[in-house]
Coordinates of C-alpha atoms (C1' of nucleotides) in Angstrom, one line a residue:
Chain L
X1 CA 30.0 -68.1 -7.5
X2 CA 32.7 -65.2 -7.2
X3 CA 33.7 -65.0 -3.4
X4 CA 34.7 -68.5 -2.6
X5 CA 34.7 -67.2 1.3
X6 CA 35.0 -69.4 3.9
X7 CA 32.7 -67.5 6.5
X8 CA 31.1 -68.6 9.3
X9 CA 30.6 -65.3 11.0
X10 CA 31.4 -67.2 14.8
X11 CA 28.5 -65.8 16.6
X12 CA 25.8 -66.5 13.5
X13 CA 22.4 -65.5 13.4
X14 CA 22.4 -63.8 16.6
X15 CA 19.6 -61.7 16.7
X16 CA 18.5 -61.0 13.4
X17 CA 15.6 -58.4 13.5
X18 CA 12.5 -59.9 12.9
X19 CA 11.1 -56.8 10.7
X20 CA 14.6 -58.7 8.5
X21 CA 13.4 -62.2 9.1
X22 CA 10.1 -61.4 7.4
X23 CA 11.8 -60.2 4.4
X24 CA 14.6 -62.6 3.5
X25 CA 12.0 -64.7 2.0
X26 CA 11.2 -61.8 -0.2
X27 CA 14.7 -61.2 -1.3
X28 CA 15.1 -65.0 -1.7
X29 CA 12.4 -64.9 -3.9
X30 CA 13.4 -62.6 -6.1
X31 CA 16.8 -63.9 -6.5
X32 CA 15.4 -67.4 -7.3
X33 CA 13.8 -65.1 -10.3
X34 CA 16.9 -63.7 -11.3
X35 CA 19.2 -66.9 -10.9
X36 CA 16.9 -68.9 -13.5
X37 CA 17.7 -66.0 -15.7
X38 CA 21.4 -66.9 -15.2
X39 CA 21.9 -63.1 -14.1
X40 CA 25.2 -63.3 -12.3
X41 CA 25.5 -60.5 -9.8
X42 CA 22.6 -57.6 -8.6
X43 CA 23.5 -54.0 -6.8
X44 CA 21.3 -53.5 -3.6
X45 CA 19.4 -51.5 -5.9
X46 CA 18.2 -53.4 -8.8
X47 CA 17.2 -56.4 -5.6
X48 CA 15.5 -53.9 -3.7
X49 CA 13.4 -53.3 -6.8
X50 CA 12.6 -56.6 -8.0
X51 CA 11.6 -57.4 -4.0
X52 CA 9.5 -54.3 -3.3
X53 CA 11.6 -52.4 -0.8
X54 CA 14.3 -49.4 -0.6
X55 CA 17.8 -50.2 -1.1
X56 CA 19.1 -49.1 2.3
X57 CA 16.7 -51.4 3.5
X58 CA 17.9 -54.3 1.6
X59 CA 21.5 -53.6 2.7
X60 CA 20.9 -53.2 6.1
X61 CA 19.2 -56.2 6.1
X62 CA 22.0 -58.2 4.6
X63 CA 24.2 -56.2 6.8
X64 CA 22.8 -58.8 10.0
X65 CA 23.5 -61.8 7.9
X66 CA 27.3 -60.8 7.3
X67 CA 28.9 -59.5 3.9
X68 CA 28.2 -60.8 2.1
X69 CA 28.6 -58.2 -1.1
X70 CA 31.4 -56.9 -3.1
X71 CA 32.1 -53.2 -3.0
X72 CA 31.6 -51.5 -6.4
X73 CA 29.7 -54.8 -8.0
X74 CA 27.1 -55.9 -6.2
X75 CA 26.2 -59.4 -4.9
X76 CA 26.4 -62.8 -6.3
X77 CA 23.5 -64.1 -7.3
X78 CA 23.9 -67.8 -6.4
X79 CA 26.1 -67.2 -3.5
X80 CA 23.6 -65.3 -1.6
X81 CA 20.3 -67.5 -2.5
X82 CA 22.7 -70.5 -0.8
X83 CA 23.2 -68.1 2.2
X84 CA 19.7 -66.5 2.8
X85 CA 18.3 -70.3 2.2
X86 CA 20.7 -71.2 5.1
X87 CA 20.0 -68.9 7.3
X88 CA 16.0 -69.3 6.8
X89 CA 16.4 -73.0 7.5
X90 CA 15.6 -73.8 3.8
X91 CA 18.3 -76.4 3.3
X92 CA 16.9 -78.8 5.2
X93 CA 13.7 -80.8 4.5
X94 CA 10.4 -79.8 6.7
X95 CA 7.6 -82.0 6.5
X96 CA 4.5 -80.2 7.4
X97 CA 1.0 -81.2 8.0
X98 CA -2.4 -80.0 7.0
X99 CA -5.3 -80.1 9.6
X100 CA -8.4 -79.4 8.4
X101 CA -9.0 -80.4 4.2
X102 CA -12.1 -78.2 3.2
X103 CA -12.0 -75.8 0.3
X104 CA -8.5 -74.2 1.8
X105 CA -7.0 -77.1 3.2
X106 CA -6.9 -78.8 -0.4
X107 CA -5.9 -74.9 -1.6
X108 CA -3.0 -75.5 0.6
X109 CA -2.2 -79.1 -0.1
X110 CA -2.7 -78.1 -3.8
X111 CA -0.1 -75.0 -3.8
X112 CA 2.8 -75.8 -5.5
X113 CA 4.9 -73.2 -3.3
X114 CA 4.5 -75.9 -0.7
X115 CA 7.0 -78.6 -2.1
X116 CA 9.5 -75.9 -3.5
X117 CA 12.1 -74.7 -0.7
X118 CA 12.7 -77.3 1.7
X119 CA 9.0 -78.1 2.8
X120 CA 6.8 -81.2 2.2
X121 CA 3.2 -82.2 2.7
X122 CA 3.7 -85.1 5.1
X123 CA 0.1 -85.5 5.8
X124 CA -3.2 -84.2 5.4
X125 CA -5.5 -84.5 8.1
X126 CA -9.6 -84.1 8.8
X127 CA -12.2 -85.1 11.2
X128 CA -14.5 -86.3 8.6
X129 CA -14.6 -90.2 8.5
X130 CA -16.1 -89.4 4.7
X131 CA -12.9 -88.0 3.2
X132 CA -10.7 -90.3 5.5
X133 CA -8.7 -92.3 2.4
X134 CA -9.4 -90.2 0.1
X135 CA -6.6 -88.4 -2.3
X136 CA -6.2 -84.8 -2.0
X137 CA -2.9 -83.3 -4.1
X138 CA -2.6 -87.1 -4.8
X139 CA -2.2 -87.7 -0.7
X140 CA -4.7 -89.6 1.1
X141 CA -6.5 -87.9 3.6
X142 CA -6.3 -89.7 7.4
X143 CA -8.5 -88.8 10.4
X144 CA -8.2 -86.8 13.0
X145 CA -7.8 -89.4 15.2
X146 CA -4.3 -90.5 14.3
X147 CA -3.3 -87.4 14.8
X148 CA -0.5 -87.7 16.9
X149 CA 0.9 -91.0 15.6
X150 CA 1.1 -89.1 12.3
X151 CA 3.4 -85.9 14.2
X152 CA 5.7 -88.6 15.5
X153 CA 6.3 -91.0 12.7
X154 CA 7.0 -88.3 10.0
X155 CA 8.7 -86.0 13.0
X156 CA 7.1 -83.2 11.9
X157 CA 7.5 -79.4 13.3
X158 CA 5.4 -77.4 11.5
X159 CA 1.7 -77.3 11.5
X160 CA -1.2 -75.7 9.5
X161 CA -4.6 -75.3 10.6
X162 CA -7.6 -75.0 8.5
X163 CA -10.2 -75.8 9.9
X164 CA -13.3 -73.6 11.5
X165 CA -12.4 -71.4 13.8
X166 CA -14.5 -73.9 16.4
X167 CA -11.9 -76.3 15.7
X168 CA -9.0 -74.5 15.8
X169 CA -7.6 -74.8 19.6
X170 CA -8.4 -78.2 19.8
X171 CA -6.4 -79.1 17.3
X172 CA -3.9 -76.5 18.2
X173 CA -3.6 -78.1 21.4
X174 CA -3.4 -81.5 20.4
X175 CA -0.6 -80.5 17.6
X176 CA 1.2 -79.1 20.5
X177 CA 1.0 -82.0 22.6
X178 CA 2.3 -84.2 19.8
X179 CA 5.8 -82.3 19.2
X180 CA 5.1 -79.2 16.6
X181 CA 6.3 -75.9 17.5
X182 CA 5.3 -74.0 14.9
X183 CA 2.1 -73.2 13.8
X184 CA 0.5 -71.3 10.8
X185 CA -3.0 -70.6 11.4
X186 CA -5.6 -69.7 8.6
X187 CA -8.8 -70.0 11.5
X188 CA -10.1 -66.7 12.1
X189 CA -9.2 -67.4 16.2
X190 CA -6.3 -66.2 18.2
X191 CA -5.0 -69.4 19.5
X192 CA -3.1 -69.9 22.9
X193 CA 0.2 -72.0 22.7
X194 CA 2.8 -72.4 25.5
X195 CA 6.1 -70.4 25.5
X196 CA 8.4 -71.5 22.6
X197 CA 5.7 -72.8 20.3
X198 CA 5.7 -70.2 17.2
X199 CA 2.1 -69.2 15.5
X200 CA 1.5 -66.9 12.3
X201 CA -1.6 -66.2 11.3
X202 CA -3.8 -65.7 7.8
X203 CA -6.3 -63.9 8.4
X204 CA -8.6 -63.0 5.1
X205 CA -11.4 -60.5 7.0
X206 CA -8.6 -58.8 9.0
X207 CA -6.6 -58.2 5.9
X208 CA -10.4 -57.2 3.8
X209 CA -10.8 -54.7 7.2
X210 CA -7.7 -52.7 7.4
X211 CA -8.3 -52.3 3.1
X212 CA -11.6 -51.2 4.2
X213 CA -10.4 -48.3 6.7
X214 CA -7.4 -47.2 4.1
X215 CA -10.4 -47.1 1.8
X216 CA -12.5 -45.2 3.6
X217 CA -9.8 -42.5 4.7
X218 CA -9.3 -42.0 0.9
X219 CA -13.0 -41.4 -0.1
X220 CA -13.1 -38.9 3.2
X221 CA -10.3 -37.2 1.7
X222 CA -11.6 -36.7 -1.6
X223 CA -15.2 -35.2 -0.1
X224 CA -12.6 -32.7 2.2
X225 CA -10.6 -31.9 -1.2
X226 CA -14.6 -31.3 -2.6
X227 CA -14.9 -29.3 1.0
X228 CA -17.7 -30.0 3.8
X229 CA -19.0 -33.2 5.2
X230 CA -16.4 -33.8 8.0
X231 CA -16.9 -37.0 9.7
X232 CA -19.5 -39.1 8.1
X233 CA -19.7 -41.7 5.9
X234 CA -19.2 -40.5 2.2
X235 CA -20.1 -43.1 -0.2
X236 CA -23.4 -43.0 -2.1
X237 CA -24.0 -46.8 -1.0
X238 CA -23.7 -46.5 2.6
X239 CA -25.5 -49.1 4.0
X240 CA -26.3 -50.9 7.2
X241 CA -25.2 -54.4 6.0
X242 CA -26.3 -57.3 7.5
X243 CA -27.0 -58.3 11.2
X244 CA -24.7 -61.5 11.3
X245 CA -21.8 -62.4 13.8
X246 CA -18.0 -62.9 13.1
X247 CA -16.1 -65.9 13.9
X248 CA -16.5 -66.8 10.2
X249 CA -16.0 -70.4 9.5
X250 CA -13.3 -71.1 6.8
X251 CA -15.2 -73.7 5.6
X252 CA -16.0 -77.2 6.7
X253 CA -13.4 -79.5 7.7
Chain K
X1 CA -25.6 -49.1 25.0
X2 CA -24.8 -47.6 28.2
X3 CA -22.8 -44.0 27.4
X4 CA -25.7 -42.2 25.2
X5 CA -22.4 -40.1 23.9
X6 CA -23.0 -37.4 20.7
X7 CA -19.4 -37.5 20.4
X8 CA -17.3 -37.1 17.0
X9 CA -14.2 -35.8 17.7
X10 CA -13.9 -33.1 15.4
X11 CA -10.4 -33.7 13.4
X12 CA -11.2 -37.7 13.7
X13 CA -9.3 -40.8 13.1
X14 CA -6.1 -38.4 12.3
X15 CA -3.0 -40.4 12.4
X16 CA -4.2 -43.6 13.7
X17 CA -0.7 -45.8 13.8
X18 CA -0.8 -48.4 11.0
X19 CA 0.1 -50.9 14.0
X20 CA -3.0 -50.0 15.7
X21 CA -5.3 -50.3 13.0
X22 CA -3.9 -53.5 12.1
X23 CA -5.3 -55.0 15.5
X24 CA -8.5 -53.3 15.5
X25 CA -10.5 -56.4 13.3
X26 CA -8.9 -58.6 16.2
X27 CA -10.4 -56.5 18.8
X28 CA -13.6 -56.4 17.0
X29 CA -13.9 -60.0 16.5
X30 CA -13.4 -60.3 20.6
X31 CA -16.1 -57.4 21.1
X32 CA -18.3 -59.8 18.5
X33 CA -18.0 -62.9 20.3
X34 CA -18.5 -60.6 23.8
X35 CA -21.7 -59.2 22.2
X36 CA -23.1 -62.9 21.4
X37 CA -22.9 -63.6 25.2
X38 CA -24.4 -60.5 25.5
X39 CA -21.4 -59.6 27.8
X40 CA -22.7 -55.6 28.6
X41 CA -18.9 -54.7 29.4
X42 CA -15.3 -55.7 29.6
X43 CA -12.1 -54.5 30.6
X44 CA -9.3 -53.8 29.0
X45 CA -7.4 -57.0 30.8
X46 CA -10.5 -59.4 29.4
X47 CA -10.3 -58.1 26.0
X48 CA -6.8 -58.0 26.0
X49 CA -6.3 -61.6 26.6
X50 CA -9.1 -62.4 24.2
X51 CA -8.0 -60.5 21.4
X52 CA -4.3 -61.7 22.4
X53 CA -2.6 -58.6 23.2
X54 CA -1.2 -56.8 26.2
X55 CA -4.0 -54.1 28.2
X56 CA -1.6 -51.1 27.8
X57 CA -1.4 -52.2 24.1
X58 CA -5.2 -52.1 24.0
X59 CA -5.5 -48.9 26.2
X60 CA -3.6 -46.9 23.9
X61 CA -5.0 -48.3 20.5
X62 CA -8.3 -47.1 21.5
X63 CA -7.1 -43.8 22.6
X64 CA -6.6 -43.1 19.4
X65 CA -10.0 -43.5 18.4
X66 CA -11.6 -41.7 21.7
X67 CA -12.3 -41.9 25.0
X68 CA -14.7 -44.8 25.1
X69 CA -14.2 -46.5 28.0
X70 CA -15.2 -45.6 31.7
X71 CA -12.7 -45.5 34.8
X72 CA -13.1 -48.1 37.2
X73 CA -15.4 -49.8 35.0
X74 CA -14.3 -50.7 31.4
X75 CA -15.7 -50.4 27.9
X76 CA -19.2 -51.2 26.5
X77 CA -19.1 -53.6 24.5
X78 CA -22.4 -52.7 22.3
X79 CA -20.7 -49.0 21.8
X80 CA -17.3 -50.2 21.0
X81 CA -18.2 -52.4 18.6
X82 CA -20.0 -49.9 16.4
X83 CA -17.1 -47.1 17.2
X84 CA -14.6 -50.0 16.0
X85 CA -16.9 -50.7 13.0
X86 CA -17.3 -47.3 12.1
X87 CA -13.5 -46.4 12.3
X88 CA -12.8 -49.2 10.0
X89 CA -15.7 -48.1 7.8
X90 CA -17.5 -51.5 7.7
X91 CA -20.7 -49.6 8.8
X92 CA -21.0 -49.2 4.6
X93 CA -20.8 -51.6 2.3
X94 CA -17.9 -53.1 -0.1
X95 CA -18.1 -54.9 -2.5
X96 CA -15.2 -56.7 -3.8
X97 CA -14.4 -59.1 -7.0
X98 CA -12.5 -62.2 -6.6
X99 CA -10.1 -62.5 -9.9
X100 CA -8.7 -66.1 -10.7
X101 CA -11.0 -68.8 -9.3
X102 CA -8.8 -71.7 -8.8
X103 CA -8.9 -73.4 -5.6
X104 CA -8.2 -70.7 -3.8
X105 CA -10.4 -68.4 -5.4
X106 CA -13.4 -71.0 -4.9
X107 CA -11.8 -71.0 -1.1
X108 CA -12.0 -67.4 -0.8
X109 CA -15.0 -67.5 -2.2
X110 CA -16.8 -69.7 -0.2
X111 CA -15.6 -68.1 3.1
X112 CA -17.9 -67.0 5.3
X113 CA -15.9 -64.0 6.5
X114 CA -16.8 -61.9 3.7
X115 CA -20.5 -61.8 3.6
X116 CA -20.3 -60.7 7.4
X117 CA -19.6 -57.6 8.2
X118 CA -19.7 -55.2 5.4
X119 CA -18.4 -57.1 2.2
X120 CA -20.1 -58.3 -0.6
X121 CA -18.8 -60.6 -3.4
X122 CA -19.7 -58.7 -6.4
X123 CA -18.5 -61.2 -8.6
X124 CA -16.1 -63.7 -9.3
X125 CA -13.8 -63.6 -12.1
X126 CA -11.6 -66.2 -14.0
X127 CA -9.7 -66.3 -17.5
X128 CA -10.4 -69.7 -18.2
X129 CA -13.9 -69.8 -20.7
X130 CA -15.0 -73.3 -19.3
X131 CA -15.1 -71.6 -16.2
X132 CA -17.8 -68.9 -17.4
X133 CA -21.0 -68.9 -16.2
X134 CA -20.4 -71.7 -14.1
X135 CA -21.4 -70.9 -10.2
X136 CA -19.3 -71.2 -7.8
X137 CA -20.3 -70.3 -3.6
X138 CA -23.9 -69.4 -5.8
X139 CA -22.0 -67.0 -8.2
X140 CA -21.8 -67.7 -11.8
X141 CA -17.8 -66.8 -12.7
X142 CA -17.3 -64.3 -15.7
X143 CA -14.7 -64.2 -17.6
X144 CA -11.8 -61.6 -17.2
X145 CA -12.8 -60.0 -20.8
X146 CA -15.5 -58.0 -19.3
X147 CA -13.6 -57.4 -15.7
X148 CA -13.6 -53.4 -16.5
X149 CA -17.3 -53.1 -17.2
X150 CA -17.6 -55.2 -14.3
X151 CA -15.9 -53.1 -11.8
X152 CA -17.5 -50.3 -12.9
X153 CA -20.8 -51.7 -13.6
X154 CA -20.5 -52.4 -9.1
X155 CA -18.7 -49.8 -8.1
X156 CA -16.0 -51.9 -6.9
X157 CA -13.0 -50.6 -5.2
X158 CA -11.1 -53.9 -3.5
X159 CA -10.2 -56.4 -5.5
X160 CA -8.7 -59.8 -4.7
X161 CA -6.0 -61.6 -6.7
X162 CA -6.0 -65.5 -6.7
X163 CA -4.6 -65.9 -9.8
X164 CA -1.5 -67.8 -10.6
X165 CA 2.0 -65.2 -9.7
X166 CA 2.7 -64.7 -13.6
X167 CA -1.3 -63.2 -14.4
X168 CA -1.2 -61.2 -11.3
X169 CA 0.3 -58.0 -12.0
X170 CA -1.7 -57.7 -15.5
X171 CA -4.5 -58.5 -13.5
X172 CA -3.7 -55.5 -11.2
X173 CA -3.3 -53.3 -14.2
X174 CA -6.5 -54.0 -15.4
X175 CA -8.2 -53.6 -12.0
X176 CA -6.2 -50.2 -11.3
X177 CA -7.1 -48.8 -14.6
X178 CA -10.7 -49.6 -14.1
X179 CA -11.1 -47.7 -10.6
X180 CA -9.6 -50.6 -7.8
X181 CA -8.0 -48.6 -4.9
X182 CA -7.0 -51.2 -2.6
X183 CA -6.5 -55.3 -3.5
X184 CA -5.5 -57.8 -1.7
X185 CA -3.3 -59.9 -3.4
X186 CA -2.5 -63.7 -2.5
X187 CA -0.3 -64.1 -6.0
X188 CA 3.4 -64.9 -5.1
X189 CA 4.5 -61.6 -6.8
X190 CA 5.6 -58.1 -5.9
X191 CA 2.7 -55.9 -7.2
X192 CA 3.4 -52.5 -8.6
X193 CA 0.7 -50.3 -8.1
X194 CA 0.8 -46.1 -8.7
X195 CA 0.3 -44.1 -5.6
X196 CA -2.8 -44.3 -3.7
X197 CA -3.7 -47.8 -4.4
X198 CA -3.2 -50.0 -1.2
X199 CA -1.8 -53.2 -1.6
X200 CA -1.6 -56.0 0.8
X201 CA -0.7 -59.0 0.2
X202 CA -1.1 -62.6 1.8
X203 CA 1.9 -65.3 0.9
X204 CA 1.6 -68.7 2.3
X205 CA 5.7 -69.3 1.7
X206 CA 7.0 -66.5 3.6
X207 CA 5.0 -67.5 6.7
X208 CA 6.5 -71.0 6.1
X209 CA 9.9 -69.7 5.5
X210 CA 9.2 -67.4 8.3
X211 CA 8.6 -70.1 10.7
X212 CA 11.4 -72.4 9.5
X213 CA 13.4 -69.6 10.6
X214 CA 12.1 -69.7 14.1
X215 CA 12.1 -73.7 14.0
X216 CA 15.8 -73.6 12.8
X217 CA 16.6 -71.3 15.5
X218 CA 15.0 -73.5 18.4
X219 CA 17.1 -76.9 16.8
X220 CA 20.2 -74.5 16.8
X221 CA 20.0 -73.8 20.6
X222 CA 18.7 -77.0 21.4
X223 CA 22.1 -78.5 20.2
X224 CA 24.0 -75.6 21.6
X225 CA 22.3 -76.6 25.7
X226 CA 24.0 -79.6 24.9
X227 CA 27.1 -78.7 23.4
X228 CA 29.2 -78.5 20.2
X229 CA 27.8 -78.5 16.6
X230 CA 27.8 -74.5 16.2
X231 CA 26.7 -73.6 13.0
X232 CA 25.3 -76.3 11.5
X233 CA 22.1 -78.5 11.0
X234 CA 20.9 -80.3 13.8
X235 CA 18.0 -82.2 12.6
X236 CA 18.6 -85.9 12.0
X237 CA 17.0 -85.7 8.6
X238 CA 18.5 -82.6 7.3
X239 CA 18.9 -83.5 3.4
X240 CA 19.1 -81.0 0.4
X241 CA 15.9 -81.1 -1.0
X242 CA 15.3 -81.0 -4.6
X243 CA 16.0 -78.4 -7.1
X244 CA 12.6 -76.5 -7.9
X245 CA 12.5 -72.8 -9.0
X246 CA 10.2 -70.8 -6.5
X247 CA 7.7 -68.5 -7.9
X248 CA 5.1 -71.5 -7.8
X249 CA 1.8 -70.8 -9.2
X250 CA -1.2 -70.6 -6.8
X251 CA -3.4 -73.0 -9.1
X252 CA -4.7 -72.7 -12.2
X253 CA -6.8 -69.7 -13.0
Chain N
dT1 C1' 34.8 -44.8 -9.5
dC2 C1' 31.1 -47.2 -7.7
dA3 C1' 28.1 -49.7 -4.6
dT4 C1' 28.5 -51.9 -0.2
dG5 C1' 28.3 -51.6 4.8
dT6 C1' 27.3 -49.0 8.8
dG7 C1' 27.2 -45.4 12.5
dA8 C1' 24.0 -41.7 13.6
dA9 C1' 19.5 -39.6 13.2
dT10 C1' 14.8 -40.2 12.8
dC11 C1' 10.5 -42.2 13.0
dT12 C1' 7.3 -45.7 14.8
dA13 C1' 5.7 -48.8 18.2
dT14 C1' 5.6 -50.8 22.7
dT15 C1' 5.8 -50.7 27.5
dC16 C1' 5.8 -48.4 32.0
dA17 C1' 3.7 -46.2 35.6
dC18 C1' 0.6 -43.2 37.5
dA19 C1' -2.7 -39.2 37.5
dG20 C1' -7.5 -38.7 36.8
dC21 C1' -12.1 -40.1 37.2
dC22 C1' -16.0 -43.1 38.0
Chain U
dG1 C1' -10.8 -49.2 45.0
dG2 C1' -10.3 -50.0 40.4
dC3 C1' -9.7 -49.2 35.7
dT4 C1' -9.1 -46.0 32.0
dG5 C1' -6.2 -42.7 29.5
dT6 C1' -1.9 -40.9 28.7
dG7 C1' 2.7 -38.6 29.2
dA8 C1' 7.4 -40.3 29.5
dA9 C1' 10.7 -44.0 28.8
dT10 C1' 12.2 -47.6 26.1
dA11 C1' 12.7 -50.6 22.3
dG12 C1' 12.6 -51.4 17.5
dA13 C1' 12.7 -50.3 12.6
dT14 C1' 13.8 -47.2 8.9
dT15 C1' 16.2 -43.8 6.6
dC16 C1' 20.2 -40.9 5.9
dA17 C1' 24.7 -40.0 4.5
dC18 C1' 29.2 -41.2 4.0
dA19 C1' 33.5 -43.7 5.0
dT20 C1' 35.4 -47.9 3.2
dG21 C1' 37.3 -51.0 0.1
dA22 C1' 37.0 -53.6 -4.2

DNA sequence: TCATGTGAATCTATTCACAGCC
DNA sequence: GGCTGTGAATAGATTCACATGA
């Protein structure tokens, strides 16, 4: 554990980037790798590495946190997973509920990076009375209707929705009502909460659609490389798929 | 369809901003849903708050792709969803293979948001034998053995990774090497790709962690209102949760 | 000597506010 | 009159480059 600091940095946590928020859990990550390999101590370089990023990057980003490196060395290993855990909230227990146990939901309720760092299925919930009672991930569904009771008695913040997309606001709505404040969202909707109620979202087709238009820039570039054809579609394939509207379902919850 | 416009701007989509194209699927889901009302047009306010942006946001992403709109009016919404399409190149067809059909995998499969709108599950892919041949959304599975011939075989170019985090990035090799430009990866790894394959990737933990950030933060101040307790946690049931090593696998591939 | 930590410079994105056009 | 389209202003994120301190 090296630097047996005291710290407290006073003012902590004030204003951490968000753009640096987003990738502590990255870091963490990786140094969760290299801690179970007993590696003691890691430069800003070999981290930013292993985590995907630039090693200015990195050290910026542990510059809003505090130093918490040694000059010359590097950073303990251990020392800074117990601080980055801190500061993401990660050292305290989050129960979390599922909404919405179709094909996903029971994904999600099956994910094993759901009972590791500090969060726990506290409930999965769906509006079919058919799986009510059943065991999903070895927890028994409940219905929709308990709902709220459920938010209260585990005191749960954090929500996931996976439901339709039809379903999606409702239950939003009614999570809100309950007491959670954050929400991660897998519907293909943008959901409206009040101020101070956090959502991020998973969105498959958006992620598939901005793939699509990097692909497409490439295959343009390579017929401009070839020369000719400026603005038109290059592929061989080009097709006029499908009629069909959007607002996917995820599946049925 | 309103403005008959030839249009084709000569030196087209140069530099969209990555932040722009990222919200064009969300304004293109809005235009969808305006387009099954058969809405003829809407202005930048409406869509805005559909699509869950600000208007100036929304005026200058779609200066970047033209000028598509009409003063004093607003934007037809026929027109702007096949300008949107065809600047995200979903006017041609993609096909894309699924690699690791766990429950995620039959999730992803199984979603609805990929036969609409220009991709096509090719094929689904899986290491496990007793997997093979089996269908799964109507697909029979294949086994990763025959993954090259199979990308080549479709002329696939996205691929999608639902394999458990330790398969992933010799998954990636394999799709790289046989012709996969872009992939979209929901493995709990860092992928490293060579230059000009696009990689984007889709972690259920760091929008947890993410939000227990946010969650943390709310407690913090919370307590602060009231006074005392500075840096420390608030929540009644704070407890160090168990040990675990992160990198949890997605589910069995 | 070496790698952190950080001001300064740069690049990217968002927001403002209004000219331009229907 | 009303709404788009866009320069200019602001805010935010990344990168550079080096002083600082173990």
């Amino acid at each position: 554990m090296a630097t047996g600091r005291t710290h407290r940095p006073a003012t902590r946590s004030r204003g951490i980037p968000e753009a640096t928020v987003a990738r502590l859990p990255l870091y963490l990550r990786a140094l969760t790798a290299l801690s179970e390999r007993s590696v003691p101590t890691v430069s800003s370089e070999e981290l930013a590495a292993a985590a995907g990023v630039n090693s200015a990057k990195l050290r910026k980003d542990f510059s809003y946190l505090g130093s918490y490196g040694t000059r010359g060395v590097g950073y303990d290993v251990e020392y800074l997973v117990y601080q980055i855990s801190r500061e993401l909230g990660l050292t305290q227990d989050w129960p979390v509920v599922i909404v919405g146990i179709g094909n996903l939901g029971a994904a999600l309720a099956n994910y094993g990076g759901f009972a590791s760092r500090g969060f726990r299925v506290a409930a999965l919930i769906d509006a079919d009375p058919a799986l009510t009672g059943k065991p999903v991930a070895g927890i028994p569904v409940q219905h929709t209707d308990d709902l709220e009771k459920i938010i209260k008695d585990n005191g749960v913040s954090i929500g996931v929705i996976a439901t339709p997309a039809g379903a999606a606001q409702q239950v939003c709505d009614r999570l809100v009502a309950a007491g959670v404040t954050s929400i991660l969202n897998f519907a293909p909707t943008v959901l409206n909460v009040p101020d101070g109620v956090d959502v991020r979202k998973v969105d498959l087709s958006i992620e598939l659609q901005i793939l699509a238009f990097h692909e497409q820039r490439k295959a343009g570039e390579e017929a401009a490389a070839e020369g000719a054809v400026p603005a038109a579609a290059t592929r061989p394939d080009s097709a006029d798929q499908g009629p069909d509207g959007d607002v996917p379902a995820v599946m049925p919850a």
